[in-house]
XYZ file of C-alpha atoms in Angstrom:
767
model
C 17.249 -77.209 -54.729
C 16.075 -75.105 -51.890
C 19.359 -75.623 -50.045
C 21.473 -74.657 -53.027
C 19.776 -71.365 -53.602
C 20.849 -69.716 -50.393
C 24.414 -70.818 -50.942
C 24.470 -69.302 -54.366
C 22.880 -66.129 -53.124
C 25.404 -65.878 -50.301
C 28.401 -65.969 -52.647
C 27.118 -63.317 -55.039
C 27.618 -60.345 -52.731
C 31.159 -61.513 -52.011
C 31.995 -61.473 -55.694
C 30.443 -58.029 -56.150
C 32.505 -56.562 -53.273
C 35.760 -58.159 -54.299
C 35.493 -56.927 -57.856
C 35.495 -53.189 -57.051
C 38.185 -53.702 -54.390
C 40.572 -55.304 -56.893
C 39.784 -52.558 -59.414
C 40.701 -49.766 -56.971
C 43.948 -51.511 -55.961
C 44.928 -51.963 -59.578
C 44.231 -48.311 -60.221
C 46.503 -47.222 -57.349
C 49.205 -49.624 -58.567
C 49.064 -48.103 -62.038
C 49.236 -44.633 -60.476
C 52.317 -45.665 -58.500
C 54.119 -47.180 -61.480
C 53.425 -44.254 -63.824
C 53.277 -40.980 -61.869
C 50.136 -40.383 -63.680
C 49.747 -37.037 -65.157
C 47.374 -38.744 -67.479
C 49.901 -37.844 -70.201
C 51.804 -40.173 -72.443
C 55.503 -40.804 -71.870
C 56.353 -38.442 -74.729
C 54.222 -35.659 -73.248
C 55.777 -36.149 -69.814
C 59.249 -35.842 -71.345
C 58.131 -32.665 -73.132
C 56.802 -31.122 -69.902
C 60.032 -32.064 -68.129
C 62.148 -30.500 -70.876
C 60.036 -27.327 -70.898
C 60.444 -26.964 -67.130
C 64.177 -27.566 -67.466
C 64.493 -24.971 -70.248
C 62.557 -22.407 -68.201
C 64.862 -22.929 -65.206
C 67.895 -22.646 -67.487
C 66.642 -19.376 -68.982
C 65.934 -17.865 -65.580
C 69.282 -18.982 -64.170
C 71.143 -17.516 -67.139
C 69.269 -14.235 -66.800
C 70.420 -14.019 -63.180
C 73.980 -15.104 -64.054
C 74.221 -12.394 -66.708
C 74.027 -9.834 -63.860
C 77.599 -10.778 -62.968
C 78.678 -9.274 -66.295
C 76.554 -6.141 -65.998
C 74.770 -6.747 -69.311
C 71.543 -8.376 -70.454
C 71.802 -11.997 -71.523
C 74.250 -12.197 -74.426
C 74.408 -14.582 -77.362
C 77.182 -16.526 -75.639
C 75.010 -17.257 -72.598
C 72.040 -18.081 -74.807
C 74.271 -20.515 -76.697
C 75.270 -22.214 -73.437
C 71.607 -22.543 -72.510
C 70.835 -24.074 -75.897
C 73.641 -26.606 -75.393
C 72.259 -27.652 -72.008
C 68.708 -28.033 -73.338
C 70.085 -29.933 -76.343
C 71.917 -32.425 -74.127
C 68.897 -32.897 -71.834
C 66.514 -33.413 -74.776
C 68.552 -35.088 -77.529
C 70.888 -37.424 -75.615
C 68.089 -39.621 -74.146
C 66.637 -40.022 -77.651
C 70.097 -40.953 -79.006
C 70.553 -43.513 -76.241
C 67.251 -45.158 -77.156
C 67.756 -45.126 -80.925
C 71.518 -45.342 -81.564
C 72.914 -46.696 -78.294
C 75.267 -45.474 -75.632
C 78.494 -44.771 -77.594
C 76.966 -42.316 -80.110
C 75.190 -40.544 -77.252
C 78.465 -40.254 -75.311
C 80.273 -38.860 -78.375
C 77.509 -36.308 -78.936
C 77.630 -35.297 -75.255
C 81.396 -34.823 -75.387
C 81.167 -32.749 -78.577
C 78.486 -30.484 -77.133
C 80.475 -30.006 -73.919
C 83.567 -29.108 -75.958
C 81.520 -26.549 -77.882
C 80.844 -24.759 -74.587
C 84.494 -23.628 -74.369
C 84.456 -21.233 -77.359
C 80.974 -20.103 -76.333
C 82.481 -19.013 -73.015
C 84.977 -16.842 -74.900
C 87.996 -19.138 -74.980
C 89.729 -19.365 -78.411
C 88.449 -22.406 -80.236
C 91.821 -22.858 -81.966
C 93.387 -23.824 -78.642
C 91.145 -26.869 -78.432
C 90.817 -27.800 -82.097
C 94.603 -27.919 -82.437
C 94.983 -29.518 -78.987
C 96.887 -26.588 -77.533
C 95.323 -27.407 -74.215
C 98.063 -25.727 -72.174
C 97.332 -22.377 -73.805
C 93.629 -22.691 -73.036
C 94.495 -23.659 -69.470
C 96.685 -20.547 -69.257
C 93.780 -18.346 -70.326
C 91.558 -19.946 -67.693
C 94.283 -19.483 -65.062
C 94.613 -15.817 -66.036
C 90.876 -15.344 -65.601
C 90.833 -17.144 -62.269
C 93.764 -15.078 -60.982
C 91.967 -11.856 -61.878
C 88.580 -12.937 -60.530
C 89.194 -12.359 -56.777
C 90.093 -8.709 -57.397
C 87.357 -8.105 -59.984
C 84.513 -5.727 -59.256
C 81.084 -7.257 -59.904
C 79.227 -6.683 -62.115
C 82.389 -6.968 -64.195
C 82.658 -4.312 -66.905
C 86.446 -4.121 -67.110
C 88.561 -4.481 -70.230
C 89.946 -7.912 -69.357
C 89.104 -10.775 -71.705
C 89.602 -13.801 -69.509
C 87.676 -12.766 -66.383
C 84.345 -12.683 -68.323
C 85.304 -15.970 -69.969
C 85.801 -17.601 -66.558
C 82.492 -16.175 -65.316
C 80.731 -17.709 -68.329
C 82.647 -20.942 -67.755
C 81.145 -21.157 -64.278
C 77.672 -20.971 -65.804
C 78.641 -23.630 -68.353
C 79.779 -26.052 -65.634
C 76.487 -25.730 -63.751
C 74.380 -26.010 -66.902
C 76.178 -29.022 -68.301
C 76.151 -30.737 -64.912
C 72.366 -30.392 -64.703
C 71.839 -31.475 -68.320
C 74.051 -34.571 -68.053
C 72.356 -35.665 -64.814
C 68.939 -35.306 -66.440
C 70.037 -37.155 -69.585
C 71.859 -40.111 -68.016
C 70.110 -40.812 -64.688
C 67.930 -43.952 -64.623
C 64.246 -43.182 -65.313
C 63.266 -45.405 -62.413
C 64.641 -42.781 -60.031
C 62.686 -39.910 -61.564
C 62.305 -37.815 -58.408
C 65.979 -38.119 -57.469
C 66.982 -37.376 -61.059
C 64.982 -34.151 -61.213
C 66.194 -33.047 -57.778
C 69.842 -33.677 -58.727
C 69.413 -31.720 -61.959
C 67.656 -28.879 -60.166
C 70.454 -28.255 -57.650
C 73.003 -26.811 -60.154
C 70.251 -24.678 -61.699
C 69.322 -23.313 -58.263
C 72.975 -22.379 -57.767
C 72.970 -20.743 -61.214
C 70.075 -18.538 -60.113
C 70.981 -17.669 -56.527
C 74.785 -17.267 -56.599
C 74.566 -13.979 -58.550
C 72.018 -12.689 -56.050
C 74.535 -13.157 -53.230
C 77.139 -11.113 -55.125
C 74.988 -8.473 -56.844
C 71.871 -7.732 -54.834
C 68.793 -8.122 -57.079
C 65.885 -5.776 -57.448
C 62.714 -7.081 -55.789
C 64.476 -10.090 -54.197
C 61.280 -11.610 -52.807
C 59.669 -11.554 -56.242
C 62.775 -13.278 -57.629
C 62.320 -15.961 -54.990
C 58.687 -16.471 -55.955
C 59.660 -16.838 -59.612
C 62.337 -19.415 -58.757
C 59.864 -21.333 -56.579
C 57.306 -21.451 -59.383
C 59.811 -22.669 -61.959
C 61.084 -25.351 -59.581
C 57.534 -26.515 -58.927
C 56.873 -26.888 -62.656
C 60.118 -28.786 -63.215
C 59.791 -31.087 -60.199
C 56.088 -31.913 -60.287
C 54.695 -30.678 -63.592
C 54.857 -34.044 -65.343
C 53.171 -35.806 -62.396
C 50.036 -33.668 -62.244
C 46.707 -35.044 -63.376
C 44.712 -32.765 -65.608
C 41.966 -32.530 -63.010
C 44.515 -31.548 -60.332
C 46.195 -28.665 -62.179
C 43.929 -25.985 -60.673
C 44.366 -27.373 -57.153
C 48.147 -27.590 -57.546
C 48.371 -24.043 -58.893
C 46.245 -22.774 -56.009
C 48.423 -24.516 -53.423
C 51.567 -23.148 -55.071
C 50.171 -19.608 -55.083
C 49.168 -19.856 -51.420
C 52.609 -21.193 -50.490
C 54.367 -18.428 -52.442
C 52.154 -15.760 -50.849
C 52.851 -17.091 -47.347
C 56.583 -17.157 -48.072
C 56.470 -13.575 -49.394
C 54.740 -12.452 -46.182
C 57.161 -14.268 -43.883
C 60.352 -13.455 -45.813
C 60.713 -9.827 -44.642
C 60.366 -10.966 -41.044
C 63.008 -13.663 -41.490
C 65.326 -11.359 -43.468
C 66.436 -9.139 -40.600
C 69.478 -7.825 -42.547
C 71.774 -9.147 -39.851
C 72.954 -12.601 -38.893
C 71.045 -14.510 -36.236
C 74.461 -15.625 -34.984
C 77.220 -13.190 -36.006
C 80.364 -15.310 -35.836
C 82.502 -12.317 -36.863
C 81.415 -10.319 -33.801
C 82.002 -13.331 -31.579
C 85.468 -13.832 -33.082
C 86.160 -10.117 -32.749
C 85.809 -10.373 -29.003
C 88.811 -12.688 -28.981
C 91.091 -10.516 -31.137
C 92.310 -6.964 -30.989
C 90.704 -4.673 -33.570
C 93.014 -2.935 -36.034
C 92.444 0.773 -36.508
C 94.066 2.781 -39.312
C 95.252 6.380 -39.045
C 96.270 8.690 -41.886
C 98.594 11.698 -42.147
C 97.396 13.767 -45.103
C 100.227 16.299 -45.503
C 102.319 15.288 -48.483
C 105.872 13.968 -48.162
C 106.573 12.435 -51.617
C 108.768 9.617 -50.366
C 107.910 5.914 -50.705
C 104.257 5.376 -49.846
C 103.716 4.329 -46.229
C 99.939 4.615 -45.954
C 98.070 1.555 -44.644
C 97.489 -0.683 -47.686
C 95.987 -3.928 -46.380
C 92.467 -3.659 -47.720
C 90.834 -3.055 -44.347
C 87.456 -1.349 -44.361
C 87.857 2.114 -42.846
C 84.410 3.635 -43.357
C 81.079 3.273 -45.104
C 79.113 6.054 -46.777
C 75.422 6.046 -47.588
C 74.915 8.404 -50.528
C 72.765 8.674 -53.615
C 75.784 9.326 -55.854
C 79.430 8.274 -55.641
C 81.954 10.945 -54.772
C 85.473 11.395 -53.460
C 85.225 11.388 -49.658
C 87.343 14.339 -48.492
C 89.336 14.584 -45.279
C 91.400 17.759 -45.758
C 92.231 20.497 -48.256
C 95.942 21.229 -48.671
C 95.842 24.924 -49.547
C 99.488 25.806 -48.836
C 102.582 24.953 -50.892
C 105.406 25.593 -48.422
C 108.239 25.516 -50.940
C 108.636 21.752 -51.056
C 105.281 20.117 -50.255
C 101.530 20.732 -50.044
C 100.245 20.966 -46.461
C 97.051 21.942 -44.688
C 96.901 25.505 -43.464
C 95.018 28.756 -43.669
C 95.773 31.006 -46.652
C 94.110 34.002 -44.969
C 91.743 34.627 -47.864
C 88.367 36.356 -47.577
C 85.290 34.214 -48.263
C 85.079 33.004 -51.844
C 82.073 33.792 -54.069
C 79.148 31.415 -53.683
C 78.282 29.052 -56.551
C 75.107 29.619 -58.532
C 71.946 28.345 -56.788
C 71.122 26.081 -59.737
C 74.514 24.376 -59.418
C 74.115 23.958 -55.661
C 70.680 22.439 -56.134
C 71.886 20.023 -58.807
C 75.065 18.707 -57.176
C 74.163 18.645 -53.493
C 73.348 15.497 -51.564
C 73.102 14.247 -48.003
C 75.588 11.585 -46.979
C 75.722 9.379 -43.902
C 79.214 8.359 -42.811
C 80.094 5.580 -40.398
C 83.677 4.979 -39.298
C 84.579 1.296 -39.220
C 88.328 0.810 -38.986
C 89.977 4.213 -38.635
C 90.641 6.914 -36.088
C 90.745 10.502 -37.308
C 90.303 14.069 -36.087
C 88.932 15.015 -39.521
C 85.251 14.791 -40.390
C 85.214 12.790 -43.621
C 82.695 14.321 -46.029
C 82.788 15.372 -49.705
C 83.391 18.563 -51.671
C 82.082 21.489 -49.620
C 80.292 20.210 -46.506
C 77.850 21.871 -44.153
C 78.382 21.298 -40.403
C 77.799 17.595 -39.724
C 74.914 16.410 -37.583
C 75.386 13.703 -34.988
C 78.794 14.605 -33.520
C 79.258 16.070 -30.067
C 81.841 18.773 -30.755
C 82.748 20.001 -34.229
C 85.112 22.821 -35.184
C 85.741 24.407 -38.570
C 88.692 23.080 -40.532
C 91.509 25.144 -42.018
C 89.611 25.357 -45.335
C 85.992 26.388 -45.708
C 83.668 23.418 -46.027
C 85.904 21.064 -44.031
C 85.379 20.138 -40.380
C 87.218 18.533 -37.509
C 86.207 16.945 -34.237
C 87.451 18.259 -30.908
C 88.152 14.653 -29.888
C 89.412 12.111 -32.455
C 86.618 10.109 -34.030
C 86.829 6.360 -33.415
C 85.216 3.309 -35.056
C 81.458 3.430 -34.652
C 81.153 7.208 -35.010
C 78.236 8.031 -37.310
C 77.099 11.383 -38.654
C 75.157 13.020 -41.468
C 76.321 15.954 -43.618
C 74.983 17.937 -46.566
C 77.660 18.195 -49.251
C 78.129 20.083 -52.504
C 80.475 18.553 -55.077
C 79.961 19.929 -58.610
C 80.596 17.798 -61.673
C 79.895 20.169 -64.595
C 80.445 19.082 -68.172
C 83.383 20.167 -70.312
C 81.152 22.619 -72.169
C 79.904 24.162 -68.931
C 83.462 24.540 -67.651
C 84.567 26.119 -70.914
C 81.774 28.695 -70.601
C 82.643 29.325 -66.959
C 86.314 29.735 -67.892
C 85.390 32.506 -70.318
C 83.639 34.380 -67.495
C 86.293 36.935 -66.522
C 84.164 38.544 -63.819
C 85.708 36.546 -61.008
C 89.172 35.921 -62.430
C 90.857 38.789 -60.583
C 89.042 38.597 -57.269
C 91.325 39.261 -54.313
C 89.820 36.251 -52.583
C 91.347 33.961 -55.212
C 94.857 35.427 -55.074
C 96.047 33.117 -52.221
C 95.099 30.120 -54.373
C 97.555 31.317 -57.045
C 100.412 31.592 -54.549
C 103.296 29.515 -53.274
C 105.731 30.084 -50.416
C 109.416 30.140 -51.252
C 112.120 29.433 -50.296
C 111.134 26.551 -48.025
C 111.719 26.981 -44.309
C 114.346 24.250 -44.020
C 115.711 25.469 -40.681
C 114.299 27.160 -37.603
C 114.237 30.908 -38.036
C 114.544 30.859 -41.835
C 112.189 33.232 -43.637
C 109.741 32.332 -46.367
C 108.047 34.774 -48.727
C 104.654 34.336 -50.347
C 104.750 34.665 -54.137
C 101.462 35.359 -55.931
C 101.351 34.509 -59.633
C 99.318 36.747 -61.944
C 95.851 35.579 -63.053
C 95.626 33.533 -66.204
C 94.110 36.468 -68.089
C 96.995 38.760 -67.085
C 100.055 36.589 -67.473
C 102.265 39.540 -68.401
C 102.089 40.940 -64.842
C 105.120 40.330 -62.608
C 105.003 37.928 -59.706
C 103.949 39.723 -56.532
C 105.752 39.241 -53.227
C 103.726 39.397 -50.004
C 105.362 40.060 -46.667
C 108.540 41.799 -45.618
C 111.899 40.658 -44.400
C 115.103 39.889 -46.242
C 113.569 36.895 -47.998
C 110.915 39.001 -49.737
C 113.343 40.975 -51.888
C 115.181 37.953 -53.197
C 112.370 35.395 -53.240
C 111.538 35.709 -56.942
C 115.201 35.576 -57.962
C 115.760 32.563 -55.691
C 112.749 30.834 -57.216
C 114.004 31.388 -60.768
C 117.468 30.051 -59.895
C 115.991 26.936 -58.294
C 114.548 23.915 -60.114
C 111.128 25.499 -59.589
C 112.185 28.203 -62.019
C 112.201 25.501 -64.702
C 108.779 24.383 -63.481
C 107.539 27.969 -63.894
C 108.972 28.040 -67.431
C 107.162 24.754 -68.121
C 103.897 26.242 -66.790
C 104.248 29.303 -69.041
C 104.984 27.076 -72.039
C 101.918 24.926 -71.406
C 99.703 27.962 -70.776
C 100.843 29.695 -73.967
C 98.757 27.407 -76.146
C 95.579 27.612 -74.008
C 92.905 30.261 -74.505
C 90.992 29.726 -71.262
C 91.780 28.438 -67.763
C 89.835 25.253 -68.520
C 91.858 24.694 -71.688
C 95.003 25.103 -69.583
C 93.720 22.534 -67.075
C 93.215 20.064 -69.924
C 96.688 20.806 -71.258
C 98.256 20.052 -67.868
C 96.306 16.804 -67.619
C 97.456 15.721 -71.074
C 101.032 16.564 -70.160
C 100.896 14.415 -67.011
C 99.374 11.543 -68.969
C 102.222 11.406 -71.484
C 105.568 9.995 -70.411
C 104.708 9.727 -66.701
C 104.275 6.428 -64.867
C 102.781 5.198 -61.601
C 104.989 3.816 -58.832
C 104.701 3.796 -55.058
C 108.477 3.812 -54.558
C 109.704 7.081 -56.117
C 113.216 8.344 -55.323
C 113.712 10.823 -52.498
C 114.581 14.300 -53.767
C 115.309 17.641 -52.141
C 112.793 19.325 -54.503
C 110.405 16.404 -55.076
C 107.781 18.004 -57.332
C 110.362 19.673 -59.538
C 112.235 16.371 -59.835
C 108.988 14.580 -60.655
C 108.156 17.031 -63.458
C 111.626 17.488 -64.894
C 113.515 14.205 -64.338
C 111.862 11.258 -62.635
C 108.425 11.283 -64.301
C 107.318 8.575 -61.862
C 105.279 8.731 -58.673
C 101.892 8.109 -57.066
C 98.881 10.282 -56.292
C 100.834 12.754 -54.148
C 103.278 13.537 -56.945
C 100.615 13.746 -59.650
C 98.202 15.922 -57.660
C 100.923 18.124 -56.164
C 102.591 18.703 -59.531
C 99.298 19.530 -61.251
C 98.267 22.026 -58.567
C 101.724 23.645 -58.713
C 101.608 24.017 -62.511
C 98.090 25.470 -62.338
C 99.019 28.072 -59.716
C 102.141 29.101 -61.621
C 99.945 29.429 -64.719
C 97.530 31.712 -62.883
C 94.661 29.279 -62.226
C 93.398 28.923 -58.607
C 94.015 25.359 -57.484
C 94.713 23.229 -54.435
C 95.245 19.606 -53.408
C 92.484 17.618 -51.673
C 92.966 14.389 -49.742
C 90.747 11.585 -48.542
C 89.349 8.527 -50.281
C 87.942 7.572 -53.650
C 84.383 6.265 -53.833
C 85.102 2.701 -52.789
C 82.763 -0.111 -53.817
C 79.008 0.036 -53.551
C 77.555 -2.878 -51.601
C 74.494 -3.994 -53.474
C 72.161 -1.849 -55.523
C 71.541 1.319 -53.544
C 73.639 0.102 -50.630
C 76.431 1.993 -48.866
C 79.850 2.636 -50.374
C 82.424 0.469 -48.611
C 85.765 2.299 -48.433
C 89.039 0.556 -47.580
C 92.492 1.885 -46.764
C 93.502 1.036 -50.339
C 91.134 3.816 -51.466
C 93.167 6.552 -49.692
C 93.979 9.151 -52.348
C 94.910 12.731 -53.260
C 93.460 14.772 -56.120
C 93.189 18.371 -57.358
C 90.439 20.980 -57.051
C 90.274 23.951 -59.434
C 88.144 27.067 -58.916
C 85.616 27.954 -61.616
C 83.172 30.832 -61.531
C 79.523 29.738 -61.137
C 80.499 26.327 -59.727
C 83.262 26.759 -57.132
C 85.841 24.043 -56.546
C 85.685 21.314 -59.238
C 87.497 17.993 -58.836
C 90.151 16.702 -61.287
C 92.205 13.545 -60.848
C 95.551 13.420 -62.689
C 96.681 10.088 -61.203
C 96.766 7.193 -63.715
C 94.034 4.604 -63.424
C 96.747 2.046 -62.551
C 96.595 3.430 -59.016
C 94.878 1.002 -56.610
C 92.639 3.803 -55.297
C 91.340 4.288 -58.860
C 90.657 0.589 -59.453
C 94.122 -0.551 -60.553
C 95.273 -4.156 -60.204
C 96.548 -5.128 -56.789
C 97.580 -3.118 -53.762
C 100.835 -1.988 -55.382
C 101.645 -1.886 -59.088
C 104.040 -4.588 -60.155
C 105.793 -2.359 -62.657
C 105.812 1.249 -63.682
C 102.989 2.138 -65.994
C 103.917 2.226 -69.645
C 103.791 5.696 -71.230
C 100.382 6.341 -72.643
C 98.957 3.084 -71.336
C 96.448 4.670 -68.975
C 94.620 7.567 -70.541
C 91.490 9.133 -69.146
C 89.425 12.245 -69.766
C 90.137 15.612 -68.277
C 87.372 15.333 -65.737
C 88.223 12.766 -63.126
C 86.019 9.714 -63.722
C 83.977 8.803 -60.693
C 84.527 5.321 -59.382
C 80.863 4.432 -59.652
C 80.379 0.758 -58.830
C 76.623 0.872 -58.979
C 75.928 -2.514 -57.474
C 79.248 -4.062 -56.599
C 79.693 -5.939 -53.347
C 82.793 -5.869 -51.234
C 85.413 -7.334 -53.526
C 86.744 -10.121 -51.381
C 86.888 -11.255 -47.807
C 90.443 -10.043 -47.500
C 89.356 -6.522 -48.419
C 86.018 -6.452 -46.676
C 86.503 -7.354 -43.066
C 85.338 -5.032 -40.363
C 86.953 -4.181 -37.106
C 87.480 -6.875 -34.578
C 87.535 -9.724 -37.069
C 90.777 -11.610 -37.291
C 91.790 -13.674 -40.286
C 89.178 -16.344 -41.038
C 90.343 -19.860 -40.464
C 90.292 -20.724 -44.148
C 92.839 -18.053 -45.059
C 95.982 -19.973 -43.949
C 94.646 -23.135 -45.556
C 93.940 -21.193 -48.725
C 97.457 -19.766 -48.758
C 98.925 -23.243 -48.334
C 96.740 -24.540 -51.165
C 97.769 -21.600 -53.330
C 101.439 -22.336 -52.677
C 100.906 -25.998 -53.563
C 99.154 -25.045 -56.789
C 101.996 -22.671 -57.618
C 104.506 -25.470 -57.080
C 102.531 -27.765 -59.371
C 102.269 -25.032 -61.981
C 106.011 -24.460 -61.754
C 106.671 -28.155 -62.260
C 104.339 -28.235 -65.264
C 105.740 -25.109 -66.894
C 109.411 -25.945 -66.295
C 110.723 -26.850 -69.708
C 113.599 -25.970 -71.961
C 114.238 -22.313 -72.655
C 112.502 -20.963 -75.760
C 114.696 -20.892 -78.792
C 115.049 -17.817 -80.963
C 114.265 -14.168 -80.286
C 110.612 -14.450 -81.318
C 109.958 -17.161 -78.725
C 111.731 -15.095 -76.080
C 109.658 -12.028 -76.878
C 106.438 -14.056 -76.755
C 107.454 -15.397 -73.353
C 108.229 -11.867 -72.114
C 104.877 -10.580 -73.336
C 103.115 -13.516 -71.660
C 105.000 -12.824 -68.414
C 103.855 -9.191 -68.408
C 100.256 -10.282 -68.979
C 100.424 -12.849 -66.181
C 101.737 -10.260 -63.748
C 98.954 -7.809 -64.546
C 100.807 -5.382 -66.829
C 99.958 -6.220 -70.449
C 101.711 -4.217 -73.122
C 99.845 -1.424 -74.862
C 99.402 -1.633 -78.640
C 101.989 1.090 -79.352
C 104.721 0.160 -76.862
C 108.176 -0.409 -78.366
C 110.970 -2.554 -76.991
C 112.983 0.600 -76.278
C 110.137 1.945 -74.133
C 109.861 -1.411 -72.397
C 113.578 -1.303 -71.662
C 113.142 2.173 -70.132
C 110.431 0.742 -67.940
C 113.079 -1.304 -66.133
C 115.648 1.472 -65.864
C 115.756 1.081 -62.063
C 116.813 -2.575 -62.486
C 119.821 -2.570 -64.866
C 120.069 -6.371 -65.179
C 116.354 -6.639 -66.031
C 116.747 -3.855 -68.573
C 119.756 -5.733 -69.984
C 117.584 -8.824 -70.436
C 115.066 -6.830 -72.486
C 117.908 -5.174 -74.410
C 119.381 -8.579 -75.305
C 116.008 -9.730 -76.630
C 115.703 -6.528 -78.650
C 119.175 -6.843 -80.170
C 118.623 -10.507 -80.961
C 115.254 -9.694 -82.528
C 116.763 -7.205 -84.949
C 119.930 -9.181 -85.654
C 122.353 -6.791 -84.005
C 123.479 -9.227 -81.296
C 122.562 -12.917 -81.711
C 123.601 -14.057 -78.208
C 120.755 -15.178 -75.898
C 119.876 -13.120 -72.800
C 122.036 -13.881 -69.741
C 120.500 -16.039 -66.959
C 121.144 -13.398 -64.291
C 119.050 -10.945 -66.342
C 116.141 -13.371 -66.236
C 116.412 -13.573 -62.455
C 116.586 -9.782 -62.215
C 113.483 -9.453 -64.377
C 111.643 -11.905 -62.132
C 112.636 -9.847 -59.075
C 111.360 -6.689 -60.781
C 108.040 -8.377 -61.505
C 107.595 -9.324 -57.837
C 108.968 -6.137 -56.294
C 106.966 -4.911 -53.310
C 104.236 -7.576 -53.404
C 105.395 -10.076 -50.805
C 104.787 -13.799 -51.119
C 101.894 -13.494 -53.542
C 103.928 -11.322 -55.904
C 106.896 -13.718 -55.810
C 104.687 -16.705 -56.584
C 103.001 -14.868 -59.412
C 106.334 -13.777 -60.914
C 107.689 -17.306 -60.561
C 104.681 -18.609 -62.477
C 105.020 -15.874 -65.087
C 108.762 -16.364 -65.674
C 109.813 -19.786 -64.330
C 113.487 -20.788 -64.013
C 115.017 -22.546 -66.984
C 117.545 -25.410 -66.875
């Protein structure tokens, strides 16, 4: 008995130690098998779905910045679809099985297409090719789109929404179908598309308070990834750790974000290639446009407001063209102090890819600061450098560029106090006849002020040309231009009303082209016969009509605003933005900018570097005051248009061109089918071809007007004429094949390989 007692007592402690040890091990095993939030499986699924929905909402809010608007119903609908798939499909798989869940997933994914803005009829009636065409149209317009996109196109916004739909549905399907045993991997895989949904817009449109946006994204990711695993007692600790981590990241982020690359591969590559530098000649010539048009960045401007960046004023009309020169006028009256205070700003200009003797500024500029040697330009408020400015030159200038309202200009136009000032007389003058040969004489003709149109034209200067200058002008084509100016001015009560009348005249029946015909009297031919040209013709013709009507005017040259890089960032100006416009003198304000060039012009945001076709009459209308090209937070539009000096073509460009050519060949093979039968089918194909080449028809365009659009290509015009005659029963024969080829050549004219591929896709050959 005595021996048994110790044995029993010795085993008791062993049992008492083993029991707690097994209990702790079992507890850790249960914690490993169920990532123990202490919640039931249903509650964990609810927390997971809430975290997913919060990430979806935040990502969609960021993605909506690409469209320039708050989150719309379409984006909210896409978010609801994603949350529905992530929440409902797992329940369907458990209760009804895999096939019903797959059918529901497919139906919800199909519903995303009309939510993106694609016509639902194309998919309900299985017209998949039409829907694919709409998507292709949006994708083709996306590289040239300015973000945030606020343009009139329908398919570019649809494609932007479609990108969000792909990311959302990818995340939802991963979350719904991944095995629960791989919970961490499943959540991480679902989070990746949502991270892209949130951060891609921030790389294209710089956000406000970017570090705060990063903290928000970090917090939402933490909830989604680890929210369902937290124990109730650990919530406070986890939140504290997350806050400390976010605070540390917010402190370190500004130090890491140095606003320049740690390794700038573009600078390194630039050392191996020769930098391209653009130069510009601003005097007008009116022939085919030969300015640099490759999308190279020429300068950047830091400014509070967008403006037209001026190089020179062309004050002299020499009988055939507008050129820079001194008009010998006394100083003009100063604008009102209130106007100067309101429309003045300081700008900082940095040359990137151009060489110029002109100091690029805006409006009326004070002497620039930061240049070694500056001299006054031919016109007051413009400046030049004694030595040509090269890439890297940087300077600051105070500028005054008034933008008064129509009502303010109408009141200023009624102020007759300054209408007859001698200082303004040279800005109502032209020189005629043109000095076409050495030693020929030119007289200066001054037109009477707008308020005194009954006065005769004055002749300044002596010599034989002075006595006959007015008679020679009236016998020339410019005599008809003067008659046109008097006819337009007859219905206007004030100079501003006359300016509006001239703008309306140039917006009706005139079209944009960069290949106008060469004429001996180019502006007269533009106004009286050709009715087609680019910014030089439009600005030169408007200034000529205004001077002949007695309103002081001149031509200004330089660049449009360009594209703003990020919110509050600099304006990035490329050689495509080179432009000419008109300035008109108004009492109280001084020189006020007007832009008569159609918005189809590339410098005003038109499609492509050169228009594919002449603008349809009345297609591009805009208000009398030139609209500023204010891209409040748009980045550089594409790599091809945003490179700096010294950077050659990136290595992916040739590969991309090869891929594009391959895709075009595939598209041609897919679209090659029998010719459409009947005139209606032919007209639909023609309309679709114009849309695909970036020139959709206006709502009021007739077939006769469309035929006139191709008057420089007779065979193409004959193709349109045959469709018109067949449509109205006058001539039932189909259009000739050579007309189709001519139309395709007209669609691709002047655009190189890209234009030919696009025209081939728009109007493929028919067997």
